[in-house]
CSV table of C-alpha atoms in Angstrom, one decimal:
chain,number,residue,atom,x,y,z
K,5,MET,CA,103.2,157.5,120.2
K,6,HIS,CA,103.3,154.3,122.1
K,7,GLU,CA,106.8,153.4,120.8
K,8,SER,CA,108.1,155.7,123.6
K,9,GLY,CA,106.4,153.6,126.3
K,10,ILE,CA,107.6,150.4,124.7
K,11,ALA,CA,111.2,151.6,124.5
K,12,TYR,CA,111.1,152.6,128.1
K,13,ASP,CA,109.7,149.2,129.1
K,14,ILE,CA,112.6,147.5,127.2
K,15,TYR,CA,115.1,149.8,129.0
K,16,ALA,CA,113.5,149.2,132.4
K,17,THR,CA,113.3,145.4,132.0
K,18,SER,CA,116.9,145.3,130.7
K,19,LYS,CA,118.2,147.6,133.5
K,20,ARG,CA,116.6,145.4,136.2
K,21,ALA,CA,118.0,142.2,134.7
K,22,ALA,CA,121.5,143.9,134.4
K,23,GLU,CA,121.4,145.0,138.0
K,24,GLU,CA,120.2,141.6,139.2
K,25,ASN,CA,123.1,139.9,137.4
K,26,GLY,CA,125.9,142.3,138.2
K,27,ALA,CA,126.4,143.6,134.7
K,28,LYS,CA,129.0,146.2,134.0
K,29,SER,CA,127.6,146.6,130.5
K,30,VAL,CA,124.7,145.5,128.4
K,31,LYS,CA,125.8,144.5,124.9
K,32,LYS,CA,122.7,143.4,123.1
K,33,ILE,CA,119.0,143.1,123.8
K,34,TYR,CA,116.9,140.7,121.7
K,35,VAL,CA,113.3,141.7,121.3
K,36,ASP,CA,110.5,139.6,119.7
K,37,VAL,CA,107.9,141.8,118.0
K,38,GLY,CA,104.8,140.3,116.5
K,39,SER,CA,104.0,141.6,113.0
K,40,MET,CA,100.5,142.5,114.2
K,41,ALA,CA,101.8,144.5,117.2
K,42,MET,CA,101.5,147.7,115.2
K,43,ILE,CA,104.8,149.2,116.2
K,44,ASN,CA,107.7,150.6,114.2
K,45,PRO,CA,111.0,149.0,115.4
K,46,GLU,CA,113.0,151.9,114.1
K,47,GLN,CA,111.1,154.4,116.2
K,48,VAL,CA,111.4,152.1,119.3
K,49,GLU,CA,115.1,151.9,118.7
K,50,PHE,CA,115.3,155.7,118.4
K,51,MET,CA,113.4,156.3,121.6
K,52,PHE,CA,115.4,153.5,123.4
K,53,ASN,CA,118.6,155.4,122.5
K,54,THR,CA,117.3,158.6,124.1
K,55,PHE,CA,116.6,156.7,127.3
K,56,ILE,CA,120.1,155.2,127.6
K,57,THR,CA,122.1,158.3,126.7
K,58,GLU,CA,123.2,159.0,130.4
K,59,ASP,CA,123.4,155.4,131.5
K,60,PRO,CA,127.0,154.1,131.2
K,61,VAL,CA,125.9,150.5,131.5
K,62,PHE,CA,124.0,150.9,128.2
K,63,ALA,CA,126.7,152.9,126.4
K,64,GLU,CA,127.3,150.2,123.7
K,65,THR,CA,123.9,148.5,123.7
K,66,LYS,CA,122.3,147.4,120.4
K,67,LEU,CA,118.7,146.3,120.0
K,68,GLU,CA,118.0,143.3,117.7
K,69,PHE,CA,114.4,142.8,116.7
K,70,ASN,CA,113.0,139.4,115.6
K,71,THR,CA,109.6,139.5,113.8
K,72,ILE,CA,107.1,136.9,115.0
K,73,LEU,CA,104.6,136.0,112.3
K,74,PRO,CA,100.9,135.6,113.1
K,75,LEU,CA,99.5,132.3,114.1
K,76,ALA,CA,95.8,131.6,114.8
K,77,GLU,CA,93.8,128.7,116.1
K,78,CYS,CA,90.1,128.0,115.6
K,79,GLU,CA,87.7,126.0,117.7
K,80,CYS,CA,87.2,123.7,114.7
K,81,GLY,CA,90.9,122.6,114.9
K,82,TYR,CA,92.4,124.9,112.3
K,83,LYS,CA,95.9,126.2,113.1
K,84,GLY,CA,97.7,128.5,110.7
K,85,SER,CA,98.4,132.0,109.4
K,86,GLU,CA,94.9,133.1,108.5
K,87,ILE,CA,93.9,135.5,111.3
K,88,PHE,CA,90.6,137.0,110.0
K,89,VAL,CA,88.5,134.1,108.8
K,90,CYS,CA,89.0,130.4,109.4
K,91,PRO,CA,89.4,128.7,106.1
K,92,ASN,CA,87.7,125.5,107.5
K,93,CYS,CA,84.6,126.8,109.2
K,94,GLY,CA,84.4,130.6,108.4
K,95,LYS,CA,84.5,131.7,112.0
K,96,LEU,CA,86.9,134.2,113.5
K,97,PRO,CA,90.0,132.4,114.8
K,98,HIS,CA,91.9,133.3,118.0
K,99,MET,CA,95.4,134.8,117.6
K,100,VAL,CA,98.0,132.7,119.4
K,101,GLN,CA,101.0,134.7,118.4
K,102,GLY,CA,101.8,137.8,116.4
K,103,LYS,CA,100.8,140.6,118.7
K,104,GLU,CA,103.5,140.2,121.4
K,105,ILE,CA,106.4,142.5,122.3
K,106,LEU,CA,108.9,140.6,124.4
K,107,VAL,CA,112.4,141.0,125.7
K,108,LYS,CA,113.7,137.5,124.8
K,109,ASN,CA,117.4,137.7,125.8
K,110,ILE,CA,119.9,140.2,127.1
K,111,GLU,CA,123.7,139.9,126.5
K,112,ILE,CA,125.7,141.4,129.4
K,113,GLU,CA,129.3,141.7,130.4
K,114,THR,CA,130.2,141.2,134.0
K,115,GLU,CA,133.4,141.7,136.1
K,116,ASP,CA,134.0,137.9,136.2
């Protein structure tokens, strides 16, 4: 179950950013998830919530997932959503986006 590792990475990345910026609480974490990343956001959220249970900085944290649709490019110049066979030349295009999992933004609250 790789959702556990992903959830932990989201927590660790956010924790580091919170500490570096003097956060007293983390309100929301925005995560871009490629539709081809093969993860279940609900399971990631469940696992994330287990990691933050004893961390008061994350007591009110919400995750917000943004789905990134696939985009492929081919050496013939094609750029579009067909990821398996290039509609122009029939070759296998290269995926440019759609497999990523990325912490995009973190909303924090500071003492200031």
